[in-house]
Short mmCIF file of C-alpha atoms in Angstrom, two decimals:
data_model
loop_
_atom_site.label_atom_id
_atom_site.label_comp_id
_atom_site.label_asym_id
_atom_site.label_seq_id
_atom_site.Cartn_x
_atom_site.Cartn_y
_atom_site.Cartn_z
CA UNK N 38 -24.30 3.22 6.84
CA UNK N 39 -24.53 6.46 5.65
CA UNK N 40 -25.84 7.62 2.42
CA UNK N 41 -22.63 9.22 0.26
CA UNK N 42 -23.33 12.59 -1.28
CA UNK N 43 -22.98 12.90 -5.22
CA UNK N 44 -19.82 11.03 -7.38
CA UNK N 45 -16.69 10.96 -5.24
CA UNK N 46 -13.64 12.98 -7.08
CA UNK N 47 -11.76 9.46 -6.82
CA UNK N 48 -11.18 6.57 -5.22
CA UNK N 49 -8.22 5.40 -3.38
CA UNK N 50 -8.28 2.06 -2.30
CA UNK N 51 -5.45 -0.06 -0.72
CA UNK N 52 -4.76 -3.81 -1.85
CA UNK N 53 -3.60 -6.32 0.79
CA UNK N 54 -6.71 -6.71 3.16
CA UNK N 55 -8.58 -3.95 1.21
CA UNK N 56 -9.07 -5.28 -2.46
CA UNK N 57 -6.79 -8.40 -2.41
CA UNK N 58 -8.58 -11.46 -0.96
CA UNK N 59 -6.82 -14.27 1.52
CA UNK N 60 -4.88 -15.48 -0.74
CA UNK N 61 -3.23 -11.93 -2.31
CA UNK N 62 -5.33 -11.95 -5.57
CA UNK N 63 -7.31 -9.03 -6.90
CA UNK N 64 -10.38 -10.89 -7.68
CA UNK N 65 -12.27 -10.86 -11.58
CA UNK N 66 -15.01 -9.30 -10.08
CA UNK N 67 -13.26 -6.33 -8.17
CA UNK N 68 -11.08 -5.80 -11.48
CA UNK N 69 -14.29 -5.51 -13.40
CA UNK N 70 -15.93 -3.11 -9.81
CA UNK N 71 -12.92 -0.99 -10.29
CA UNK N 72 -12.47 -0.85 -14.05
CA UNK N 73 -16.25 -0.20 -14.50
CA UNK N 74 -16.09 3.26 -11.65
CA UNK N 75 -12.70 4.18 -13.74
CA UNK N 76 -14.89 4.10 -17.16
CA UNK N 77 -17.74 6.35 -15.63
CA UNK N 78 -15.41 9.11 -14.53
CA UNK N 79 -14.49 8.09 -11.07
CA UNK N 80 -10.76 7.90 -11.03
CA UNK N 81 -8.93 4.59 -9.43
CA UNK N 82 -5.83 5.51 -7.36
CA UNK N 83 -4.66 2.17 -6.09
CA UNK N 84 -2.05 3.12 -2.89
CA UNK N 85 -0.31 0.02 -1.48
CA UNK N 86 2.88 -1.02 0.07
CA UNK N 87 4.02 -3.23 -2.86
CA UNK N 88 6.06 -3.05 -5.69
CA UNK N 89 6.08 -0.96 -8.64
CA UNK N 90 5.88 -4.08 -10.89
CA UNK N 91 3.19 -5.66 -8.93
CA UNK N 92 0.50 -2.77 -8.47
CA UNK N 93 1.55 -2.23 -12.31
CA UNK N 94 -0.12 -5.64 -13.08
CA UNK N 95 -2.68 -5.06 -11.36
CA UNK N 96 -3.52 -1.53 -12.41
CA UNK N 97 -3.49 -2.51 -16.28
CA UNK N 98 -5.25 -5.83 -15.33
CA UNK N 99 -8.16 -3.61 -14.55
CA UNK N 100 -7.69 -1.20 -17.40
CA UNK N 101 -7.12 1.43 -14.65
CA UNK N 102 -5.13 5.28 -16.61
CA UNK N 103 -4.79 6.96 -13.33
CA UNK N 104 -1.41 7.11 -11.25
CA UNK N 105 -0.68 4.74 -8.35
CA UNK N 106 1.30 4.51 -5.35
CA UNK N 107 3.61 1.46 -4.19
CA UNK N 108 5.91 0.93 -2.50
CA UNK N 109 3.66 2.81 0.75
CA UNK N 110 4.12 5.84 -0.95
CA UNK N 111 7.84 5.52 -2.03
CA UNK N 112 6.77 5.95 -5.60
CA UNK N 113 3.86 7.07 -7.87
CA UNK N 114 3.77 5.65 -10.97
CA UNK N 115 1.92 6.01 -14.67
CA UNK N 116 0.36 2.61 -15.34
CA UNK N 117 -0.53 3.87 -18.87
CA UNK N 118 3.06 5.12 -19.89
CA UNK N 119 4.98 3.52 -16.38
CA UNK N 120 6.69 6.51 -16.05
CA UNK N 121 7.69 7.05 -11.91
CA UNK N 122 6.46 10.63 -11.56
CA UNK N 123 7.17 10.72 -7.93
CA UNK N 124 9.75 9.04 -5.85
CA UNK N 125 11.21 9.00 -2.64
CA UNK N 126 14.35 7.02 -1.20
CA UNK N 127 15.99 6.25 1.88
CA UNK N 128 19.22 8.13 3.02
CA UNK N 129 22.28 5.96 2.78
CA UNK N 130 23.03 6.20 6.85
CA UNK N 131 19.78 4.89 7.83
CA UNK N 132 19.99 2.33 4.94
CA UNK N 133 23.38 1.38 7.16
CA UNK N 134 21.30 1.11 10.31
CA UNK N 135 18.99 -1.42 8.92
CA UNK N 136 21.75 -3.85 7.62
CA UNK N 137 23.47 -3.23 10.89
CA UNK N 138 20.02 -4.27 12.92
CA UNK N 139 19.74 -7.13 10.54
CA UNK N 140 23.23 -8.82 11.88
CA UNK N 141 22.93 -7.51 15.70
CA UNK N 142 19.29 -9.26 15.64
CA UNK N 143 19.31 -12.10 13.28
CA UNK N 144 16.12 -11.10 11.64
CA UNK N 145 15.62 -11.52 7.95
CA UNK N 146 16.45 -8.28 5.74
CA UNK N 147 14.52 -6.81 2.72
CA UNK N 148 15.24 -3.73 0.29
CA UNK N 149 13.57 -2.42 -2.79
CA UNK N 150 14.56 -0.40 -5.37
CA UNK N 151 12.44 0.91 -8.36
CA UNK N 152 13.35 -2.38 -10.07
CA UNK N 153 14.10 -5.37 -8.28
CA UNK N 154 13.81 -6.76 -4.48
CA UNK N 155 16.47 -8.59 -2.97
CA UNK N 156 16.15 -10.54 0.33
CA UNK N 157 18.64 -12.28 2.81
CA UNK N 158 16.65 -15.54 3.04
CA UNK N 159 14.82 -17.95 0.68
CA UNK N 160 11.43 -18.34 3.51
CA UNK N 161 11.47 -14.56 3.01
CA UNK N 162 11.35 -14.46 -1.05
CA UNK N 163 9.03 -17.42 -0.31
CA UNK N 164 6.19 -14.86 1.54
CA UNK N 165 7.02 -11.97 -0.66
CA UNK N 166 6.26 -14.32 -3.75
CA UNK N 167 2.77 -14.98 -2.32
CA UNK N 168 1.98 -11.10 -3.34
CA UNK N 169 2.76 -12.10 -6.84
CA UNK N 170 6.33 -10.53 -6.59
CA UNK N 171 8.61 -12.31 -9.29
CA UNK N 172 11.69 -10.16 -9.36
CA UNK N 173 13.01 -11.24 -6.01
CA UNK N 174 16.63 -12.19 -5.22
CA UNK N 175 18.58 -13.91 -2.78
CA UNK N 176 21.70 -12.30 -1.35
CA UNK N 177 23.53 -11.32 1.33
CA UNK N 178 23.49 -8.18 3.36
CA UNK N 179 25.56 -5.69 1.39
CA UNK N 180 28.41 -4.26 3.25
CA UNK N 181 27.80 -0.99 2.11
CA UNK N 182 24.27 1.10 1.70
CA UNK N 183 23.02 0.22 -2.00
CA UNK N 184 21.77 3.30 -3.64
CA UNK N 185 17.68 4.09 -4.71
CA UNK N 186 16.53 2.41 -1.40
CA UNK N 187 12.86 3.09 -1.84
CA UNK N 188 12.11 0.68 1.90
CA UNK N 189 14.09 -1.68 3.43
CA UNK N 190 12.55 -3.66 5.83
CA UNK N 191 13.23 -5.99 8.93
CA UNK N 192 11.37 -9.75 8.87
CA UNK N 193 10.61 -12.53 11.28
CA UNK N 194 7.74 -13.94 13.18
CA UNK N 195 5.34 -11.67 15.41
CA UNK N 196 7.27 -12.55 18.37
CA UNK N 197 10.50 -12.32 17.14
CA UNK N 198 9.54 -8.97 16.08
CA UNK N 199 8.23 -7.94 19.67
CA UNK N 200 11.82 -9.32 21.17
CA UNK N 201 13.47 -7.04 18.81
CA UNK N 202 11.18 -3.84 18.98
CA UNK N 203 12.53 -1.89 21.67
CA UNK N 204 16.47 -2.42 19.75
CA UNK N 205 14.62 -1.56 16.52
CA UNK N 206 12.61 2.21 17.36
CA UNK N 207 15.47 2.99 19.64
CA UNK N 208 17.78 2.96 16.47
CA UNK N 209 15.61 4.19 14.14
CA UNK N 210 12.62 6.40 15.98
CA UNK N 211 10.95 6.54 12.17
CA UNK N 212 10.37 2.58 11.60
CA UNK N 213 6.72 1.11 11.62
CA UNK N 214 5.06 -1.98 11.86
CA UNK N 215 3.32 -2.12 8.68
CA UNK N 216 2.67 -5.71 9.11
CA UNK N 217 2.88 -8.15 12.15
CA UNK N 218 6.11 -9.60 10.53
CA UNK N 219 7.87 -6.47 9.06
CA UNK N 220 9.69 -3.45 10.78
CA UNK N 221 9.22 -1.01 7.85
CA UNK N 222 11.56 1.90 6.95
CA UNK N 223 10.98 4.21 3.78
CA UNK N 224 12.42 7.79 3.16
CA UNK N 225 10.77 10.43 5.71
CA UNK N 226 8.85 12.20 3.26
CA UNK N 227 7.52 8.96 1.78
CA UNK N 228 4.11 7.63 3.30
CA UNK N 229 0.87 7.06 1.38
CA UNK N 230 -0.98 10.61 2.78
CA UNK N 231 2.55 12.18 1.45
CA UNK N 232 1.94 10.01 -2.24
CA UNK N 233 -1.73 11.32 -2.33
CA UNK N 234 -1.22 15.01 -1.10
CA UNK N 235 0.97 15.28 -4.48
CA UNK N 236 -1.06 13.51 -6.51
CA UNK N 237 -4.35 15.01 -5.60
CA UNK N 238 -2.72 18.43 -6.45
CA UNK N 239 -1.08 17.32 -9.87
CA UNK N 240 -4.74 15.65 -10.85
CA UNK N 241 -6.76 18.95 -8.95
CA UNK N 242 -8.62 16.36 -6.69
CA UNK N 243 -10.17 18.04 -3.51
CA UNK N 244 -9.87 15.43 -0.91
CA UNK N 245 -13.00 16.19 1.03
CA UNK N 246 -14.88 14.90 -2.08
CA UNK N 247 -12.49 11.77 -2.23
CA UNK N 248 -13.64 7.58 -1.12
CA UNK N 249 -10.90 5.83 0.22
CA UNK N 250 -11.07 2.16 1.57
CA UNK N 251 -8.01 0.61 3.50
CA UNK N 252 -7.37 -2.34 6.61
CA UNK N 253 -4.29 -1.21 8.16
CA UNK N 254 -2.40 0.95 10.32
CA UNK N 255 -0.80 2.87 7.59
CA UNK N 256 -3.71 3.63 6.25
CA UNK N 257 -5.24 6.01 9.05
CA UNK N 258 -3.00 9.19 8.09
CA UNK N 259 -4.51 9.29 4.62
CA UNK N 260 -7.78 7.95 5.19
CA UNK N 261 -8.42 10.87 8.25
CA UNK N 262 -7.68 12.96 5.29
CA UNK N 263 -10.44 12.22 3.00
CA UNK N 264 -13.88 12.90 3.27
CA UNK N 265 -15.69 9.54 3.40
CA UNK N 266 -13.17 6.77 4.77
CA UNK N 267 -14.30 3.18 4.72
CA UNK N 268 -12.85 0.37 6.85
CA UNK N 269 -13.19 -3.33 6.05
CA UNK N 270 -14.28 -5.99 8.14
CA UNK N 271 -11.22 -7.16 9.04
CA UNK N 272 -9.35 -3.55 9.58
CA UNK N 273 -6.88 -2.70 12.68
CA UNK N 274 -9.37 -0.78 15.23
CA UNK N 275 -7.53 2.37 14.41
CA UNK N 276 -8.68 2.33 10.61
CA UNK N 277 -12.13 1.35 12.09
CA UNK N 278 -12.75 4.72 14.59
CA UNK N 279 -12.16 6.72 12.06
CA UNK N 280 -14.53 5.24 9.21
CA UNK N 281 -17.82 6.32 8.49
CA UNK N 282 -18.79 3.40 7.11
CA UNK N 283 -17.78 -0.31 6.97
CA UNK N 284 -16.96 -2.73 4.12
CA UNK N 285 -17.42 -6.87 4.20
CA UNK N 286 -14.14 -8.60 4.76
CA UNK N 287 -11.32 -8.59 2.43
CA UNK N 288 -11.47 -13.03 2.12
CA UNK N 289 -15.88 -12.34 0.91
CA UNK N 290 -14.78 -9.27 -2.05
CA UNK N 291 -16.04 -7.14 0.55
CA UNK N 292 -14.61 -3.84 -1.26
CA UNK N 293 -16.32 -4.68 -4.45
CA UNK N 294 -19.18 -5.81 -2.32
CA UNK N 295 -19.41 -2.24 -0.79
CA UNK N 296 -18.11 -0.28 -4.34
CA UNK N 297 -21.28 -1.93 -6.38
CA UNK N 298 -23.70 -0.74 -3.72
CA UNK N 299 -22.22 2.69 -3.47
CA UNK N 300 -22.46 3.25 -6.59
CA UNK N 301 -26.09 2.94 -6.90
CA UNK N 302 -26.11 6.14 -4.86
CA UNK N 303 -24.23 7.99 -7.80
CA UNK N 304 -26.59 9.22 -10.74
CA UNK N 305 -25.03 8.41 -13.66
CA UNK N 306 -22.66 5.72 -12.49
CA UNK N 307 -24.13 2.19 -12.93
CA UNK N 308 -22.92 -0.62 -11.03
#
């Protein structure tokens, strides 16, 4: 692995299959990695696809002052004051597309907005709830585009997804496949390398000096655009041929793992 040169300007780390073990807990010992870089200078940007609520928790859970990004860059938020100081939603006819791929494909539907997430289906509030989401409800499709759309999202099982994929990206070019059982959809100016260009800038962080850590296919736009990328263990071969170095898997607290050691490289910041 190589050596890192001097104190990173930040870190940005991602949370499911980055920091968040199997079961979708931010362990007490990568609260206490993260909180203890935050305390020495090293700023925490936590950039994930979920909600503003739930990367809230987890922010003040580790004490962490600087801004994060949910919702996959939809939204950056204050988790000292939780005021959103960025955020990006959907236009109302793609909205329409989604609910109108929802009833010509049967799959399960998902929206959020800045303050709640409604779903089409109790199995799918079940698997949401396992990322510590509370504020979930059941309805049905609306028959017109709800308003502050900040991603709606398609759900099902990997295969179901594959049947559906060619309807899907024909529809809507934009949509990705953030996870093997969601067709994803946020506004077109909201990624996380969109989230983290404007926040770098408002905070005067030079991304060649920034650490970023991440699993999944989302995360190669903004981890090719910092200067010392780490994949985990377990991350999609596209986050891997782009890392310089490689962390233990996300189910062994291999990001804290890797943090603690990096840091010994850092004068002045104790692990």
């Amino acid at each position: 692995m190589p050596a890192p040169v001097g104190i990173p300007a930040a870190l940005v780390a991602d949370v499911d299959g980055t920091i968040a073990g199997a079961d979708h807990q931010v362990s007490p010992r990568t609260l206490d990695t993260l909180a203890a870089l935050e305390r020495r200078g090293v700023p925490v940007i936590l950039a994930t696809g979920r909600s503003e609520a739930n990367v809230l928790s987890i922010a003040r859970e580790a004490g962490l002052t600087t801004p994060a990004v949910a919702c996959n860059g939809a939204l950056v938020v204050d988790p000292v004051t939780g005021e959103r100081l960025r955020v990006r939603t959907v236009a109302a006819p793609e909205v329409s597309t989604m609910i109108d791929l929802h009833r010509r494909t049967g799959a399960a539907l998902t929206w959020w907005t800045p303050e709640q997430i409604f779903v089409t289906s109790e199995r799918l509030q079940a698997e949401l709830a396992q990322l510590g989401d509370g504020a979930i409800e059941v309805v049905a499709a609306p028959s017109e585009p709800p308003e502050n759309v900040l991603k709606i999202m398609l759900n099902g099982t990997p295969a179901q997804l594959d049947a559906i994929g060619d309807i899907v990206t024909e529809s809507l070019p934009r949509v990705t496949r953030s996870l093997p059982t969601f067709w994803e959809l946020s506004a077109h100016d909201a990624d996380k390398w969109g989230a983290l260009d404007w926040l770098f800038r408002r905070l005067e962080i030079d991304p060649e000096r920034v650490l970023g850590i991440g699993d999944g296919g989302n995360d190669v736009r903004w981890l090719a655009r910092v200067g010392r990328p780490v994949a985990m263990a377990n991350a999609h071969p596209s986050v891997r041929k782009i890392a310089v170095a490689v962390a233990g898997h996300h189910a062994a607290e291999g990001a804290a793992e890797f943090l603690v050691q990096e840091a010994n490289f850092w004068p002045g910041v104790a692990s």
